[in-house]
Short mmCIF file of C-alpha atoms in Angstrom, two decimals:
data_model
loop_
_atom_site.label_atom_id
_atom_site.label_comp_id
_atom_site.label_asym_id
_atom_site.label_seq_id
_atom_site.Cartn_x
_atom_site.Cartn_y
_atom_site.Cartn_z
CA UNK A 303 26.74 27.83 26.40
CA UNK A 304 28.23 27.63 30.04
CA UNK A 305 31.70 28.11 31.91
CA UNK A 306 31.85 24.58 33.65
CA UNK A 307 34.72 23.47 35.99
CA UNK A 308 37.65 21.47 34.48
CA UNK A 309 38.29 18.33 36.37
CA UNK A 310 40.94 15.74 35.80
CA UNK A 311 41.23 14.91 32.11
CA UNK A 312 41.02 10.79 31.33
CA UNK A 313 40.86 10.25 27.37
CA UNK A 314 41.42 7.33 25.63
CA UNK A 315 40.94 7.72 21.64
CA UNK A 316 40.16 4.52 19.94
CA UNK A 317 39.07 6.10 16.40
CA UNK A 318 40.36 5.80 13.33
CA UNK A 319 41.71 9.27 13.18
CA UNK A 320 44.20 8.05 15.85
CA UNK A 321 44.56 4.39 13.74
CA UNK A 322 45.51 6.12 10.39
CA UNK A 323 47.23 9.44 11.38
CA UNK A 324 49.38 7.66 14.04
CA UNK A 325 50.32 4.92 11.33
CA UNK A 326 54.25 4.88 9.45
CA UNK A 327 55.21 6.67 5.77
CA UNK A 328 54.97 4.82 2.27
CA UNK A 329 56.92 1.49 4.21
CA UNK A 330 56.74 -2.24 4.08
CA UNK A 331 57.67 -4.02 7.65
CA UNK A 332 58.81 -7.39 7.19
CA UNK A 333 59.57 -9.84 9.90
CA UNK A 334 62.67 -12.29 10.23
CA UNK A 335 61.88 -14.95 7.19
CA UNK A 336 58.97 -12.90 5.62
CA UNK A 337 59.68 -12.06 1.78
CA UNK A 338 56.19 -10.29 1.04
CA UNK A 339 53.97 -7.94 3.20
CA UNK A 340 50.87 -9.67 4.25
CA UNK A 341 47.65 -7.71 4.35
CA UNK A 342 46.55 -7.65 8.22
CA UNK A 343 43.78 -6.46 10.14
CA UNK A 344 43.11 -5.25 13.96
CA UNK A 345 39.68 -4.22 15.35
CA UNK A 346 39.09 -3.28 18.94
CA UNK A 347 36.46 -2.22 21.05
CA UNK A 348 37.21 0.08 23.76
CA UNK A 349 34.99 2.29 26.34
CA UNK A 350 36.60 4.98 28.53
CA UNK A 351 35.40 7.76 31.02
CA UNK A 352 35.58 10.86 29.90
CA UNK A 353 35.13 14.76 31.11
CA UNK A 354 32.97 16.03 28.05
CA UNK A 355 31.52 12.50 27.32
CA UNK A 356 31.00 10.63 30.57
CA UNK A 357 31.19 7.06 29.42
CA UNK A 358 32.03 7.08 26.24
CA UNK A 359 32.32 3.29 23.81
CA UNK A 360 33.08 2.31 20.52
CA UNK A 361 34.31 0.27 18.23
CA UNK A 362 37.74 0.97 15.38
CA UNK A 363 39.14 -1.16 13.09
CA UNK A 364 42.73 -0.88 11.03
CA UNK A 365 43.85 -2.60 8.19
CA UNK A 366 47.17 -2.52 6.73
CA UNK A 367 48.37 -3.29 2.97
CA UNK A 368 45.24 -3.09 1.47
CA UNK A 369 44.05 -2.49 -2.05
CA UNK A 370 47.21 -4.14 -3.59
CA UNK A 371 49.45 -1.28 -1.83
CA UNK A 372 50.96 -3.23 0.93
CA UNK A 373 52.24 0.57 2.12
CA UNK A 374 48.86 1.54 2.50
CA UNK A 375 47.01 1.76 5.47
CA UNK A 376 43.26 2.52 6.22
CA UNK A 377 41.13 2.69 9.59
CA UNK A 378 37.43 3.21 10.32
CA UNK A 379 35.85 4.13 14.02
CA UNK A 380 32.41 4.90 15.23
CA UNK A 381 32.05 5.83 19.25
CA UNK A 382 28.87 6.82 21.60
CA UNK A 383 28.64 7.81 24.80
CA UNK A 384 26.60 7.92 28.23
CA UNK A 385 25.64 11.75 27.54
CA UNK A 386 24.42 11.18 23.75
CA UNK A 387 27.44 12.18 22.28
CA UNK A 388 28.73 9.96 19.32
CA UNK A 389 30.66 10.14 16.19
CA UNK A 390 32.16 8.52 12.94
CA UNK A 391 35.97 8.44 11.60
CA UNK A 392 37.67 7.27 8.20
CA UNK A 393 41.26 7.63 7.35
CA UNK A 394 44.09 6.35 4.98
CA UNK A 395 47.51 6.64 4.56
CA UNK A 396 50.38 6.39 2.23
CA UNK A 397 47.74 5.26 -0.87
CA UNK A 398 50.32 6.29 -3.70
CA UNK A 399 48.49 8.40 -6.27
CA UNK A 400 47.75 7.07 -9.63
CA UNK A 401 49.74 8.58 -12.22
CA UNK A 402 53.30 9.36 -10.05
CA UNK A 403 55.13 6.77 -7.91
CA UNK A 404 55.99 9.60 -5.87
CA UNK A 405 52.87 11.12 -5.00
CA UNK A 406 51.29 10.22 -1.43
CA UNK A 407 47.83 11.00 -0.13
CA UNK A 408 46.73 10.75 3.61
CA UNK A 409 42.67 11.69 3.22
CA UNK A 410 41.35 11.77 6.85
CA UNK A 411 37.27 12.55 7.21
CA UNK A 412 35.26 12.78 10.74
CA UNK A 413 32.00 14.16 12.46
CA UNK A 414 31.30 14.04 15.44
CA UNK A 415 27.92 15.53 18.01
CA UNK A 416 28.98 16.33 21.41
CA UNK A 417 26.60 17.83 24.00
CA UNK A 418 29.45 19.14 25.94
CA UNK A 419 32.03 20.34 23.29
CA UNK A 420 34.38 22.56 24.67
CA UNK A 421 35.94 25.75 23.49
CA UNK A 422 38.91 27.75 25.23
CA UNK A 423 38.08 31.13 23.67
CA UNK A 424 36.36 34.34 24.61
CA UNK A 425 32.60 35.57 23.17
CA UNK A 426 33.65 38.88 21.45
CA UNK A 427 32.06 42.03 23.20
CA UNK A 428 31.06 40.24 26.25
CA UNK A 429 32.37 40.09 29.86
CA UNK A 430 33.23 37.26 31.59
CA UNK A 431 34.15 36.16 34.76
CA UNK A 432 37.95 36.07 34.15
CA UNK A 433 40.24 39.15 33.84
CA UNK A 434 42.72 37.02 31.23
CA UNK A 435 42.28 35.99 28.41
CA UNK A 436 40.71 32.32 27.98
CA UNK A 437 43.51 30.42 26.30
CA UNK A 438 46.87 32.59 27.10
CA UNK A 439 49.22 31.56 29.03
CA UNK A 440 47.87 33.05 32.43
CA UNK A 441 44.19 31.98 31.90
CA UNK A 442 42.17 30.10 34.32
CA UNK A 443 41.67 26.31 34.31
CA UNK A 444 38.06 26.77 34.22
CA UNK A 445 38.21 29.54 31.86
CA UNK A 446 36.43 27.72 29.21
CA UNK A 447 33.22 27.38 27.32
CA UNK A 448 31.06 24.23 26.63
CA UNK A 449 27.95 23.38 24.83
CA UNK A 450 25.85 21.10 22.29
CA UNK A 451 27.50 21.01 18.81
CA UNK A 452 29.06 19.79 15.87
CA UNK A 453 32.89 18.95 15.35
CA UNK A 454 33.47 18.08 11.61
CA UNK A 455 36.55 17.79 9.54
CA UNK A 456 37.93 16.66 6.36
CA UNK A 457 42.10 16.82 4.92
CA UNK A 458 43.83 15.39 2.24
CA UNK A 459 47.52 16.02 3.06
CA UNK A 460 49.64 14.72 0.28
CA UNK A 461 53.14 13.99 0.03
CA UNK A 462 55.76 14.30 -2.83
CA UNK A 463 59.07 12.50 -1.80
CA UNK A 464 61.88 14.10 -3.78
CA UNK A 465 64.43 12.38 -5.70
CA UNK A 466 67.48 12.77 -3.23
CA UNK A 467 69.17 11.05 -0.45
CA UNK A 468 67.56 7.39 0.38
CA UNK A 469 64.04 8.38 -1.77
CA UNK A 470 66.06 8.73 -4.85
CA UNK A 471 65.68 5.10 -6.28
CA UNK A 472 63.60 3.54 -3.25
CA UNK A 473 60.12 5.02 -3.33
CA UNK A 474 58.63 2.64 -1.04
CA UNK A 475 61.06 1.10 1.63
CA UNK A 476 61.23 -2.42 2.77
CA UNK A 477 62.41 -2.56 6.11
CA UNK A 478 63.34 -6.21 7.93
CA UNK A 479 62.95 -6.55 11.67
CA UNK A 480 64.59 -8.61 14.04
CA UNK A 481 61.48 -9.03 17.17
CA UNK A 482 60.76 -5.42 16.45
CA UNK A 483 63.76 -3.80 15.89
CA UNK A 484 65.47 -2.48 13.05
CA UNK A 485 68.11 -5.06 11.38
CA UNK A 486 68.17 -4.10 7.77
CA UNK A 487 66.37 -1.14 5.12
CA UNK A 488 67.63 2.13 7.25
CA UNK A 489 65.96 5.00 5.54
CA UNK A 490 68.31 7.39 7.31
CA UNK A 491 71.39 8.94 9.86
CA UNK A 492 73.72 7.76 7.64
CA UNK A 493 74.77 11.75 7.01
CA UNK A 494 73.57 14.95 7.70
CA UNK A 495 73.08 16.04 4.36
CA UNK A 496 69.22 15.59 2.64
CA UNK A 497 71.70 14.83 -0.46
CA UNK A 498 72.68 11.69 0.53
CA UNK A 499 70.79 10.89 3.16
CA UNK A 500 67.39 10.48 4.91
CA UNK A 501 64.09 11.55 2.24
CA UNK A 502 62.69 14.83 1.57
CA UNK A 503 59.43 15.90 0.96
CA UNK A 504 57.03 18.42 -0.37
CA UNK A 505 54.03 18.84 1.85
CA UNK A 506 50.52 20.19 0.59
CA UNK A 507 47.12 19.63 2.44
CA UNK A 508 43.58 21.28 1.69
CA UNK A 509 42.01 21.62 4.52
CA UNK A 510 38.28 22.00 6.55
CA UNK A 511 36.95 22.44 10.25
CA UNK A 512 34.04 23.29 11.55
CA UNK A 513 33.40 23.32 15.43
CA UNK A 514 30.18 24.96 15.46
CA UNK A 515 27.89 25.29 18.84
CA UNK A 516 24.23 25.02 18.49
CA UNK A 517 23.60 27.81 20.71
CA UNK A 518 26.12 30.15 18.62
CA UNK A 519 23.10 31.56 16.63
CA UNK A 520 25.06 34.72 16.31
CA UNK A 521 28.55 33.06 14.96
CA UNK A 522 30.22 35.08 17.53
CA UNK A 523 32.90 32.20 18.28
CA UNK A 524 35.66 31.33 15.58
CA UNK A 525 34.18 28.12 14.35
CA UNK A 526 35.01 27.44 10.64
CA UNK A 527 38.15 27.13 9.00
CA UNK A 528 39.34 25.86 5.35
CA UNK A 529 42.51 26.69 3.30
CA UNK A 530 45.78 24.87 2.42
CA UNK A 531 48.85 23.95 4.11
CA UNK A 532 52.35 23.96 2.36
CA UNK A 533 56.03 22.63 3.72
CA UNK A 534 58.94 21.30 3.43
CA UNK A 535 60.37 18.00 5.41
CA UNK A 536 63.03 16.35 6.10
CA UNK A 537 63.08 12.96 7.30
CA UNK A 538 66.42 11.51 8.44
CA UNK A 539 65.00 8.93 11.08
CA UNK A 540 66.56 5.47 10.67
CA UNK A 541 63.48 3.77 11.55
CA UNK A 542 60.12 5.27 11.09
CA UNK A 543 58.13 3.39 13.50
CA UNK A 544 60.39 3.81 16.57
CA UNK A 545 63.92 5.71 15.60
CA UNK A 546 66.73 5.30 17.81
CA UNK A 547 69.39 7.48 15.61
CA UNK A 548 68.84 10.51 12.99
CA UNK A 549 66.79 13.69 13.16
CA UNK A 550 63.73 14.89 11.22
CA UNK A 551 63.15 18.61 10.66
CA UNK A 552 59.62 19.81 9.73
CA UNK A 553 58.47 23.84 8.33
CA UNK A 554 55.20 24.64 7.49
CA UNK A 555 52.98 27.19 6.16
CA UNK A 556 49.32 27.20 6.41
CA UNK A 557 46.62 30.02 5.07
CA UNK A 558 42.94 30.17 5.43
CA UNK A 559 41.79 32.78 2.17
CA UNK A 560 38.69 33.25 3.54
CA UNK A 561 36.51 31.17 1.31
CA UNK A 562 33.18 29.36 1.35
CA UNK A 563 31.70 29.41 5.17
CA UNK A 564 35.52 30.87 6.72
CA UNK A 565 35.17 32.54 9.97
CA UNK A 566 38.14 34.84 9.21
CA UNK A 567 41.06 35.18 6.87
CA UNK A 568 44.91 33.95 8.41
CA UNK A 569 48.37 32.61 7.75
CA UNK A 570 50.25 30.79 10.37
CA UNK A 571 53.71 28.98 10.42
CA UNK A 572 55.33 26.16 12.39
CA UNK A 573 58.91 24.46 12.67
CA UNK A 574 59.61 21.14 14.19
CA UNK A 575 62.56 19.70 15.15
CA UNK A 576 63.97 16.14 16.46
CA UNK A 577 66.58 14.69 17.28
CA UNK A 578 67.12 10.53 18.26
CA UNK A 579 70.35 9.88 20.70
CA UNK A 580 71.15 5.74 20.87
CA UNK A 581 72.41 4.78 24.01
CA UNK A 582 74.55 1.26 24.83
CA UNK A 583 72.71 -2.05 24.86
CA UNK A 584 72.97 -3.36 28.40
CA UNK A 585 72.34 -6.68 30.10
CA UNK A 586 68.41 -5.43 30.78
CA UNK A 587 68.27 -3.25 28.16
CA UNK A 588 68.08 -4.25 24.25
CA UNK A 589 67.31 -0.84 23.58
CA UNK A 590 68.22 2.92 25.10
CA UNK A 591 67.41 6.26 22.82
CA UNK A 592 67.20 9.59 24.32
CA UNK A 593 65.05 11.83 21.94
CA UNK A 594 64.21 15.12 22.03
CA UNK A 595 62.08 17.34 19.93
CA UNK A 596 61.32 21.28 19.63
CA UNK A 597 57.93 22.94 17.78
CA UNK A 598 56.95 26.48 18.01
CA UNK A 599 54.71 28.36 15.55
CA UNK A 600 53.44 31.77 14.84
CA UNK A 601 50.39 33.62 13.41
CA UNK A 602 51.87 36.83 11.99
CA UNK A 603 48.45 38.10 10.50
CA UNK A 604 47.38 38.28 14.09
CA UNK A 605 45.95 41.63 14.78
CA UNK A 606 44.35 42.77 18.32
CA UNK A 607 41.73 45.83 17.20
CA UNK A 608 41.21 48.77 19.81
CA UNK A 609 37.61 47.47 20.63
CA UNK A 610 39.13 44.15 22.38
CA UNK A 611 38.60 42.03 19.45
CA UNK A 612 41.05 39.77 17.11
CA UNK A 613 41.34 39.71 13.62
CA UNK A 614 43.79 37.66 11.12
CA UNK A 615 43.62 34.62 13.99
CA UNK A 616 42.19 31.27 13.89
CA UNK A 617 40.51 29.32 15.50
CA UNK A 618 41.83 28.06 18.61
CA UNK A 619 42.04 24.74 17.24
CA UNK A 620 43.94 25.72 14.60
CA UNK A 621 46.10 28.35 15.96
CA UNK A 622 49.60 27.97 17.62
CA UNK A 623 48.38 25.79 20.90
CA UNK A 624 49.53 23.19 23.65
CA UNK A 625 47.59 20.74 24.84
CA UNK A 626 46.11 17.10 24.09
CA UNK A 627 47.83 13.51 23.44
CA UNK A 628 51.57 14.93 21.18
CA UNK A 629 52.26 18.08 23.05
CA UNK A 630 51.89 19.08 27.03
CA UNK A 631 50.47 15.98 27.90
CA UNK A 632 48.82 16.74 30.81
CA UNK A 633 46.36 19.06 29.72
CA UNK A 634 43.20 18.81 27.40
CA UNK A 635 43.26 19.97 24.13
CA UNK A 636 43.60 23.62 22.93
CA UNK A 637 43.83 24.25 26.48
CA UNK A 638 46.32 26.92 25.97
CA UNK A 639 46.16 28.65 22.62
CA UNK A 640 47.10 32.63 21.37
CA UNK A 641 49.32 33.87 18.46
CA UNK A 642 52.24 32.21 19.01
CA UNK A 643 54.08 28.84 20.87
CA UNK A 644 56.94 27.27 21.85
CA UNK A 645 57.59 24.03 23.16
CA UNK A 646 60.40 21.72 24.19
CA UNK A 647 60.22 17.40 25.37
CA UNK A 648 62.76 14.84 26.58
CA UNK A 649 62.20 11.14 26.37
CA UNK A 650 64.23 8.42 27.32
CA UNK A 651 63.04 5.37 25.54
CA UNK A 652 63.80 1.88 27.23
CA UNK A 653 62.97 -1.59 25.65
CA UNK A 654 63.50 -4.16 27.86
CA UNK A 655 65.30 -7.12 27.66
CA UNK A 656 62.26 -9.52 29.30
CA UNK A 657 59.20 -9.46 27.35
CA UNK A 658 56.26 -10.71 29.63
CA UNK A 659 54.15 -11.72 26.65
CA UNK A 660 56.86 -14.30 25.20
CA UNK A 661 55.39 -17.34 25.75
CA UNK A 662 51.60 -16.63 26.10
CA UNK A 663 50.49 -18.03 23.09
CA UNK A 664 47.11 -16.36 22.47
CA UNK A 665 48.34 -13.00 23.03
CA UNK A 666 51.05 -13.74 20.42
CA UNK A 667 48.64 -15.17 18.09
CA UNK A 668 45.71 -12.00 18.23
CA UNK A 669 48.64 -8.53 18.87
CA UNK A 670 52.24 -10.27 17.98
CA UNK A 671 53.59 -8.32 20.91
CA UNK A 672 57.60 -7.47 19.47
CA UNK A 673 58.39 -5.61 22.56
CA UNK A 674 57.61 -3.21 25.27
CA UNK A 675 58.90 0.14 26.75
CA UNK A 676 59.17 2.32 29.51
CA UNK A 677 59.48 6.24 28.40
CA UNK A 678 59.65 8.92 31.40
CA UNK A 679 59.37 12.21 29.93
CA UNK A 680 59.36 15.79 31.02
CA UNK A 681 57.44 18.78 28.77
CA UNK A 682 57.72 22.71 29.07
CA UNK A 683 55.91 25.31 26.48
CA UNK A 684 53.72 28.40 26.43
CA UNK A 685 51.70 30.49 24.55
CA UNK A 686 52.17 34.22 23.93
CA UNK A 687 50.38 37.58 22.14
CA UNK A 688 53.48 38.01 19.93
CA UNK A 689 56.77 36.42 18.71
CA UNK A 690 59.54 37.34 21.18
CA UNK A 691 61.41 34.68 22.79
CA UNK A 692 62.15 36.41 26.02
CA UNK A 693 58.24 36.35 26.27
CA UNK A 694 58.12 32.89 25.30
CA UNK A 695 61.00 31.56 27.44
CA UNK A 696 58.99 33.26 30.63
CA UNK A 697 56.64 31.48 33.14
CA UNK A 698 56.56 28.18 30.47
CA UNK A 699 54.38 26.00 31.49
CA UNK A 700 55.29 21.75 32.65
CA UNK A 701 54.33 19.03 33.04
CA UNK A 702 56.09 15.49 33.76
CA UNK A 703 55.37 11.76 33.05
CA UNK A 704 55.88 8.26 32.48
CA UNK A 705 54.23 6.18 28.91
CA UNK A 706 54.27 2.49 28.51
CA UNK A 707 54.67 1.72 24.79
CA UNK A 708 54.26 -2.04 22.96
CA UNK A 709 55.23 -3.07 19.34
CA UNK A 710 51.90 -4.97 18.53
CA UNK A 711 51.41 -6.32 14.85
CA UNK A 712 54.36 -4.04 13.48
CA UNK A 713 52.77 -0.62 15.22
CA UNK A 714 53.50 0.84 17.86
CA UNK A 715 50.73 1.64 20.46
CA UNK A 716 51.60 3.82 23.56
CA UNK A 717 49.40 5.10 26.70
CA UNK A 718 51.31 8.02 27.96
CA UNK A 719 50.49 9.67 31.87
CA UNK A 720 51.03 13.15 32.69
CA UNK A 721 50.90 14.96 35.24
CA UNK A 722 51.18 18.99 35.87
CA UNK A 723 50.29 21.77 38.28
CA UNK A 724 46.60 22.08 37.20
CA UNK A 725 45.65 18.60 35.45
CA UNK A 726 46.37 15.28 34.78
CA UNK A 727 46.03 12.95 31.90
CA UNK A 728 45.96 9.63 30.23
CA UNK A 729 46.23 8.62 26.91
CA UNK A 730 46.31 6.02 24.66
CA UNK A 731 47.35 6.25 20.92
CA UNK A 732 48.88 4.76 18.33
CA UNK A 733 52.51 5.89 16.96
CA UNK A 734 55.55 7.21 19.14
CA UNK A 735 54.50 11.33 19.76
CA UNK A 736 57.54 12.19 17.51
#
């Protein structure tokens, strides 16, 4: 493997990792006059430059209310490139379990073979050409390593919606929309009180990674991970797909026991937090939310040994990190990763009153375009050796920028530009970032 410079960061993610993950909870989205979900289907090609993958091309598909669960969802993606990189994706989401109307399961598989795969962490017991650490908060752009390997993954994060607030006789909501917007089946901000308001959940999620380099013979880098992820959420969004009132509040716990090929043994934590201001409908406006949203997250099994080296961490891909398409936009992923984060976003969400795509009748026929929206947005966060907030709250990283989001067959689909100091990116996704 090989430092290489980091350049300006264009990504866009067509796979179905992005199609499934990105998708809504156990809901049905009906239109004005629609009494049953119909079972729909979107497949795109899509080709985009890329750092690690030069010109990378593909092909993903997602289908909605399949297998006689119209809540369901299910996506598929396979992708190649100019450098002889490819890969293959499957996900689902919201398939109810058999045996408990309660019980959700989101199962999400992938491998990919990359010839430039990149790593923001240092070889143990060797010197490199950087006094920081590769990852922390003060590291170098091009303080990174890259090489031929393997990226492979497979989760199964289920959900157990509790019998309180709006999940206590509704397990699967029906929502009816009015050109996109909400006009009946709120699921929440009613009250601030899980009680009576909003639905609660039990999260659990097994859990495997492995990132491993071909020329790694000596499993010197943190590589493999598996273990299980626990939390608690609460969900009090009025509109899953694109909330303009409520809050959702999200802990978790995850620990890797150090089983089967585990590169070490770890427990980290996270807490979310967002909140979803509506503004006053104006004359060009028929929509104005300000949201905001908070995350920071902890390893306390993190351990730095006298001889330089780190044990109870995890991989930099699964430790507490900024970076990629949800949080500090501008920069690639894992780009800044150590034992602990913080991180803070503003949005202010406008849908327009003109929609451009009205009355072009193909375009409504192939993506039923609901709407469109303009979101600037502005992003601060760092990493940090240790918990301490005055740390944390010191020489934050920023970055700034400006998404352009469309309602297309009931999902959302956003491309998001950011700018920072040191990078720049573009994105495009499915599903609002929070």
């Amino acid at each position: 493997m090989k430092p290489s410079p980091l350049t300006h960061t264009l990504a866009a993610l067509g796979t179905a990792a992005t199609l499934t993950t990105s998708l809504h909870a156990q809901e049905i989205y009906l239109a004005q006059g629609q009494s049953e979900k119909e079972k729909s289907t979107i497949t795109l090609p899509y080709a985009f430059p890329s750092e690690t993958m030069d010109l990378a091309f593909g092909v993903a598909s997602a289908t909605t209310g399949g297998f006689n669960q119209p809540q369901s969802a299910y996506g598929w993606g396979v992708m190649g490139s100019s450098n002889s990189s490819y890969g293959v994706y499957f996900g689902g989401l919201n398939f109810n379990a058999p045996g408990s109307k309660r019980l959700f399961v989101d199962p999400l598989i992938g491998a990919s073979r990359y010839t430039e795969m990149r790593s923001y962490q240092n070889i143990p017991n060797q010197i490199g050409p950087f006094d920081t650490k590769a990852g922390s908060n003060e590291s170098d752009e091009e303080d990174y390593l890259t090489g031929k390997g393997w990226d492979v993954f497979v989760d199964a994060r289920f959900r157990y919606l509790l019998p309180i607030g709006h999940g206590k006789n509704t397990t699967i909501h029906t929502y009816s929309m009015d050109n996109g917007l909400i006009s009946d089946g709120f699921t929440g901000a009613e009250a601030f009180n899980p009680l009576t308001s909003g639905r609660s959940y039990i999260r659990f999620a097994p859990y495997y990674r492995s990132k491993k380099y071909s020329e790694d013979t000596t499993d010197a880098l943190l590589s493999a991970t598996n273990g299980l992820e626990l939390g608690l959420e609460w969900d009090n969004r009025d509109f899953i797909a694109s909330p303009s009132r409520g809050e959702r509040f999200k802990f978790l716990i995850a620990r890797d026991f150090g089983w089967f090929n585990s590169d070490s043994t770890y427990t980290t934590w996270e807490f979310e937090a967002n909140k979803f201001f509506s503004l006053p409908e104006t004359s060009w406006a028929r929509q104005q939310v300000l949201a905001l949203s908070m995350w920071t997250a902890d390893t306390p099994t993190w351990s730095d040994n006298a001889d330089g080296s780190v044990s109870g961490r995890a991989p930099e891909f699964r430790s507490p990190r900024l970076g990629g398409f949800n949080r500090m936009r501008a920069f690639p992923f894992d780009r800044y990763n150590d034992a602990s984060a913080i991180y803070y976003t503003a949005e202010y969400r406008i849908i327009p009153q003109w929609n451009p795509w009205a009355d072009i009748n193909w375009i409504n026929n192939w993506l039923e375009p609901a709407w469109w929206q303009i979101v600037p947005f502005v992003e601060i966060g760092r990493v940090a050796p240790s918990y301490d907030l005055g740390t944390l709250h010191e020489d934050m990283q920023w970055d700034a920028g400006v998404s352009l989001r469309f309602m297309l067959k009931k999902s959302v689909v956003r491309v998001d530009c950011a700018v920072s100091d040191e990078s720049s990116s573009v994105w495009v996704m499915l599903g609002q970032p929070f």
